[in-house]
PDB file of C-alpha atoms in Angstrom:
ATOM      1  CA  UNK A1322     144.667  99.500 107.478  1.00  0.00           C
ATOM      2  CA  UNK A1323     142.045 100.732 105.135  1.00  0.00           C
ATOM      3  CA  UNK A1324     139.912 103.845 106.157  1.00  0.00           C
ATOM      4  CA  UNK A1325     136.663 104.404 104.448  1.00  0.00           C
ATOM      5  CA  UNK A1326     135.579 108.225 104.050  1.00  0.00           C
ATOM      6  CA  UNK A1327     131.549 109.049 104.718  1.00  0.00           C
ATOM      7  CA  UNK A1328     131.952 110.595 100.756  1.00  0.00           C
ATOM      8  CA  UNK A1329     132.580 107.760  99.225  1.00  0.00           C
ATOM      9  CA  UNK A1330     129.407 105.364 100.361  1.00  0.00           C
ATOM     10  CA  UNK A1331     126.758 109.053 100.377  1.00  0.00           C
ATOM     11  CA  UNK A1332     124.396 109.290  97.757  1.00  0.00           C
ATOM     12  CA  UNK A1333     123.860 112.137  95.674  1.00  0.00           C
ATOM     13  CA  UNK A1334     121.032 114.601  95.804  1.00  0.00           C
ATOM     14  CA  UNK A1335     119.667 113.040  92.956  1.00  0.00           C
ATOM     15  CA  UNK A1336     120.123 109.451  94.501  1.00  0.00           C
ATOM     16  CA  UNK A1337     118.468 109.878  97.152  1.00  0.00           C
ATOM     17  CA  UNK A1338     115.414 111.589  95.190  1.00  0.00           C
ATOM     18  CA  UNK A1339     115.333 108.444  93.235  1.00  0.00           C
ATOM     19  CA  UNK A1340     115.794 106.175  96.282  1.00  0.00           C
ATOM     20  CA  UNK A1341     113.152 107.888  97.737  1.00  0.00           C
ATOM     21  CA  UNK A1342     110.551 107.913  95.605  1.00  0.00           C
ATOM     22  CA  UNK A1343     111.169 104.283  94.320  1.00  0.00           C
ATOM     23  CA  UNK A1344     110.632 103.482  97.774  1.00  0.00           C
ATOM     24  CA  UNK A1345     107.296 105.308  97.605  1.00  0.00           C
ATOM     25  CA  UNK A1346     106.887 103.601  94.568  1.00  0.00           C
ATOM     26  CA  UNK A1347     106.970 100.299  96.137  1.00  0.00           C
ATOM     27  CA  UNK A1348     104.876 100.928  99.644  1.00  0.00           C
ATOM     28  CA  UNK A1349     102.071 102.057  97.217  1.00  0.00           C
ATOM     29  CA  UNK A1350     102.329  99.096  94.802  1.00  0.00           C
ATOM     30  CA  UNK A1351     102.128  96.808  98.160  1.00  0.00           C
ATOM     31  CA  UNK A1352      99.294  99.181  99.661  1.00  0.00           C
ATOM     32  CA  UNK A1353      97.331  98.623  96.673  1.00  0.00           C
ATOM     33  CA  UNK A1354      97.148  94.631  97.330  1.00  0.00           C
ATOM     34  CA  UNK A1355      96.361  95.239 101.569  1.00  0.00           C
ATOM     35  CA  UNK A1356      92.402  95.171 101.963  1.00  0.00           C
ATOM     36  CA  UNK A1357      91.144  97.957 103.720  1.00  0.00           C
ATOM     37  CA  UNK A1358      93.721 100.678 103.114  1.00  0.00           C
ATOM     38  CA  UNK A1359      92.331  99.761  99.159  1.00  0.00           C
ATOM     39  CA  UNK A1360      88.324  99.834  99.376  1.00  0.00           C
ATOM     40  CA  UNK A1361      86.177  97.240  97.493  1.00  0.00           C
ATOM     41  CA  UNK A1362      89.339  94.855  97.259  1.00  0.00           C
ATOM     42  CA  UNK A1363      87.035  92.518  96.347  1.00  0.00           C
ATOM     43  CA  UNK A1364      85.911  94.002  93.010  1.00  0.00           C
ATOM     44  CA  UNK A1365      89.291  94.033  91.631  1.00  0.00           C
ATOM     45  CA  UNK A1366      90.462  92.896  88.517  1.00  0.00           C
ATOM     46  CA  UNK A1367      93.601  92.163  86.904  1.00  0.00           C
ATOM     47  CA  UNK A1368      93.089  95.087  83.867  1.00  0.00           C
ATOM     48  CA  UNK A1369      89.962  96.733  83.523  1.00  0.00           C
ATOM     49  CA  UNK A1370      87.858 100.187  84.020  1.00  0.00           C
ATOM     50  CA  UNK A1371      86.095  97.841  85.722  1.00  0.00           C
ATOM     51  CA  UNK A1372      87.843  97.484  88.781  1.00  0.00           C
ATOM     52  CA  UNK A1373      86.015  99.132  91.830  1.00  0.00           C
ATOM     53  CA  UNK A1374      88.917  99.023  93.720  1.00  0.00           C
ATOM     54  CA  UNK A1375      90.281 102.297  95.105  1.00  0.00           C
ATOM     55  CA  UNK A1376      93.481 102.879  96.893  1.00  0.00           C
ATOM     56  CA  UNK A1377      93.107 104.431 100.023  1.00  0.00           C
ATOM     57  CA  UNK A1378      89.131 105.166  99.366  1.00  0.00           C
ATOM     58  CA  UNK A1379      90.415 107.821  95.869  1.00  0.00           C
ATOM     59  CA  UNK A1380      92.631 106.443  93.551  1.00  0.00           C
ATOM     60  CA  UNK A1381      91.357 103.331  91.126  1.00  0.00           C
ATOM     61  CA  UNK A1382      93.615 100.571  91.236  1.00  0.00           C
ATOM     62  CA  UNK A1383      94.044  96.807  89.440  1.00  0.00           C
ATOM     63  CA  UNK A1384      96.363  93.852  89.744  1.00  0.00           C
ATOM     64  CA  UNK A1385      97.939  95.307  86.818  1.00  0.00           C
ATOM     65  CA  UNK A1386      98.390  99.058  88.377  1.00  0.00           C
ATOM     66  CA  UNK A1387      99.752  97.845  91.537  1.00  0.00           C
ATOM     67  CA  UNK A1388     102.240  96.217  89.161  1.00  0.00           C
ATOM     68  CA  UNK A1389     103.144  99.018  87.719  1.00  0.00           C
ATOM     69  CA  UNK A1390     103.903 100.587  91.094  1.00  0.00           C
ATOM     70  CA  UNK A1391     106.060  97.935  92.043  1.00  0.00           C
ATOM     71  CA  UNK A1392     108.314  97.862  89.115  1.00  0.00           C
ATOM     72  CA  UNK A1393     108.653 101.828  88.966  1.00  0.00           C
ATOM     73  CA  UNK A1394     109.484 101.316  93.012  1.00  0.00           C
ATOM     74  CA  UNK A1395     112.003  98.402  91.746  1.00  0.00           C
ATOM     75  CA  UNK A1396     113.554 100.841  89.091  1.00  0.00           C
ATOM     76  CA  UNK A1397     114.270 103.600  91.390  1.00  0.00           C
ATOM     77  CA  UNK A1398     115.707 101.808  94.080  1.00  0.00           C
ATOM     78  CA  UNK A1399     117.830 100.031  91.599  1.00  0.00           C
ATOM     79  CA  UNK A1400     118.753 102.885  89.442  1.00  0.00           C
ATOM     80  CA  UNK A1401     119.756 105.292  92.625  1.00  0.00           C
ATOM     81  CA  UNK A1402     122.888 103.252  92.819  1.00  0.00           C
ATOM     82  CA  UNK A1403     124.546 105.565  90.462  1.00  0.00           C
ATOM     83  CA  UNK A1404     123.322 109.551  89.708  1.00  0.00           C
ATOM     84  CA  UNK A1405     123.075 108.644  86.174  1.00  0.00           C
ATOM     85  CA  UNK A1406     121.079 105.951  86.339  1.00  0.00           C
ATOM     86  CA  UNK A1407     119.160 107.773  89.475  1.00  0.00           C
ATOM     87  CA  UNK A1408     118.474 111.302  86.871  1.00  0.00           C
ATOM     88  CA  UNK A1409     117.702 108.897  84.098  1.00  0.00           C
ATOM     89  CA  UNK A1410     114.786 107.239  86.150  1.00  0.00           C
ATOM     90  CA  UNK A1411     113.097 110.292  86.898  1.00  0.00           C
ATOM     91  CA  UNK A1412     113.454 112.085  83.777  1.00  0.00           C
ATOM     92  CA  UNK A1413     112.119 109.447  82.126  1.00  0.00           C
ATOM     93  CA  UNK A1414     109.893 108.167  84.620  1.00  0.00           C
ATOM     94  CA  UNK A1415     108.471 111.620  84.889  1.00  0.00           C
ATOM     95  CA  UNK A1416     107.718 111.313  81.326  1.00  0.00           C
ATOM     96  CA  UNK A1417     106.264 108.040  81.033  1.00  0.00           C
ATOM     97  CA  UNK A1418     103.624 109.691  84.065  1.00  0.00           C
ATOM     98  CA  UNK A1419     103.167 112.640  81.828  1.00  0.00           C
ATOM     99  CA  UNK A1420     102.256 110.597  79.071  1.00  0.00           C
ATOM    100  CA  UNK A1421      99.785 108.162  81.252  1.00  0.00           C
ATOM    101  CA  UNK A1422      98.184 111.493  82.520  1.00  0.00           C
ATOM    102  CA  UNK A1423      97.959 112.203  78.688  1.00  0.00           C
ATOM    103  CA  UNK A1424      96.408 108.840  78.095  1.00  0.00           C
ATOM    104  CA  UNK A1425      93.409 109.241  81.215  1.00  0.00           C
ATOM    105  CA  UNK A1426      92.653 112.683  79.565  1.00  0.00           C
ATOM    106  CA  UNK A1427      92.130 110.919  76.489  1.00  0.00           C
ATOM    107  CA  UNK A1428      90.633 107.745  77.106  1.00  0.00           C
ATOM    108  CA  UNK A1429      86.985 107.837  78.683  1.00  0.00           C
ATOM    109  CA  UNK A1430      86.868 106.690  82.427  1.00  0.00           C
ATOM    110  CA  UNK A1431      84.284 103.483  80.814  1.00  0.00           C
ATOM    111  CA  UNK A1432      85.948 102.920  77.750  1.00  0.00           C
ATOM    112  CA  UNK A1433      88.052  99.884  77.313  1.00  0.00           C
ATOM    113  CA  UNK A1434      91.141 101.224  76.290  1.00  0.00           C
ATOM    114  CA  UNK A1435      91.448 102.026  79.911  1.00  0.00           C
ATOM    115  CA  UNK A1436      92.913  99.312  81.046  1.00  0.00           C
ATOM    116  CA  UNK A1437      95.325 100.120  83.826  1.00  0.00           C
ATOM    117  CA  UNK A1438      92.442 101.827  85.022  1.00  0.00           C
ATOM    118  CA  UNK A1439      92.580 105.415  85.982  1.00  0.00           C
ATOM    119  CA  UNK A1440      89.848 107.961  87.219  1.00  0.00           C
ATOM    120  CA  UNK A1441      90.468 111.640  87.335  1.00  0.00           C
ATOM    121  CA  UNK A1442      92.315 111.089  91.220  1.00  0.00           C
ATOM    122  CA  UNK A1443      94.569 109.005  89.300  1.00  0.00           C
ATOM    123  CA  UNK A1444      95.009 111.399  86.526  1.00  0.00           C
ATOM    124  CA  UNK A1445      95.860 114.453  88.520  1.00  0.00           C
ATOM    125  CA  UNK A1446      98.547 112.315  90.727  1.00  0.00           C
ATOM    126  CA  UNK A1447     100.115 111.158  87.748  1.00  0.00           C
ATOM    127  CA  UNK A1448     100.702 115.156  86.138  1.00  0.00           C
ATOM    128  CA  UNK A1449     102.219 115.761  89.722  1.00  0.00           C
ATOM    129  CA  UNK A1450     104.519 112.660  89.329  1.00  0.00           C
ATOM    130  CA  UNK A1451     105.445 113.618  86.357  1.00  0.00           C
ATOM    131  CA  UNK A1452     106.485 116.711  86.913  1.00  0.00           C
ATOM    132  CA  UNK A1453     108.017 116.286  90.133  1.00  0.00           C
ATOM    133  CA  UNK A1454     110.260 113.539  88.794  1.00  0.00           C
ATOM    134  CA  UNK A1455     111.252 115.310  86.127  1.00  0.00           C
ATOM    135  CA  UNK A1456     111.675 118.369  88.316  1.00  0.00           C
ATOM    136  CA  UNK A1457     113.513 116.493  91.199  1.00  0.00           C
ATOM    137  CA  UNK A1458     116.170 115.069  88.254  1.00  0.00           C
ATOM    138  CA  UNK A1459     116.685 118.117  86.483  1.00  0.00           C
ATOM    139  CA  UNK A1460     116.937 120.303  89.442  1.00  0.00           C
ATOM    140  CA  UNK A1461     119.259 118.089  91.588  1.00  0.00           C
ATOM    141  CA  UNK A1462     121.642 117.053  89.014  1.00  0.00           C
ATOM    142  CA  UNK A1463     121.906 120.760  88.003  1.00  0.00           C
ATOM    143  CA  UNK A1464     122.842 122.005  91.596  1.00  0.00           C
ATOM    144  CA  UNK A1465     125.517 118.695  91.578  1.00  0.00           C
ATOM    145  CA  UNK A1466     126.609 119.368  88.202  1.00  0.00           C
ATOM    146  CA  UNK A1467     127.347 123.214  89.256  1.00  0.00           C
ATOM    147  CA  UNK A1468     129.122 121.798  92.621  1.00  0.00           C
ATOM    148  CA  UNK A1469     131.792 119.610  90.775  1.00  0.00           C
ATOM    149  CA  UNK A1470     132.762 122.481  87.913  1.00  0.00           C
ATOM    150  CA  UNK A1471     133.225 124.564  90.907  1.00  0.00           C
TER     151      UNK A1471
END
């Protein structure tokens, strides 16, 4: 007879930060294709500043950053299988959002270059994802990392 122990199928702190937000990750890429919980659905595009769209009324959204959403939400879920994988995602997630928040500081709201497109809702979101991420993989894989050497 083969017992299974509650240890060995539980997720890590860190796995289930990564589950978690990949699952956020997702709902919002799906959100951001659902008219009326994104305004002016009709004026959006696939990749442009252009896109009047707006996710839940504030935050600009395309085709292409709804995308973006879902594959983030994709790579969380997938990565929280193991806690390496699951730090690695939001380490480097959270630095892939602290570069995009980089980029909309950067890039004028009517330029071109801003493609994805992002307004300054967008831009402040994506400094608190970064940092969050980064601070949900460093803290909870130090606090597990402390626990085993114990």
């Amino acid at each position: 007879m083969t017992t299974h122990t509650r240890a060995s199928t539980s997720r890590s702190p860190v796995q289930q930060a990564s589950l978690l937000v990949g699952v956020v990750f997702l709902l919002v890429g799906i959100l951001g294709f659902v008219p009326g919980v994104t305004t002016d659905y009709d004026t959006m595009k696939f990749a442009s500043h252009e896109s009047g769209a707006h996710l839940l009324g504030i935050f600009q959204v395309s085709v292409l950053h709804n995308l973006v959403h879902l594959a983030f939400g994709v790579a969380g879920v997938a990565m929280a299988r193991t806690a390496s994988g699951a730090r690695t995602f939001l380490l480097a997630g959270g630095a892939v959002y602290l570069v995009l928040w980089l980029y909309g500081l950067f890039v004028g709201h009517d330029s071109a270059a801003n493609f994805v497109p992002l307004n300054t809702a967008d831009n402040r979101l994506h400094f608190v994802l970064g940092i969050g991420m980064i601070a949900l993989g460093a803290l909870f894989t130090r606090s597990s990392t402390k626990t085993a050497g114990r």
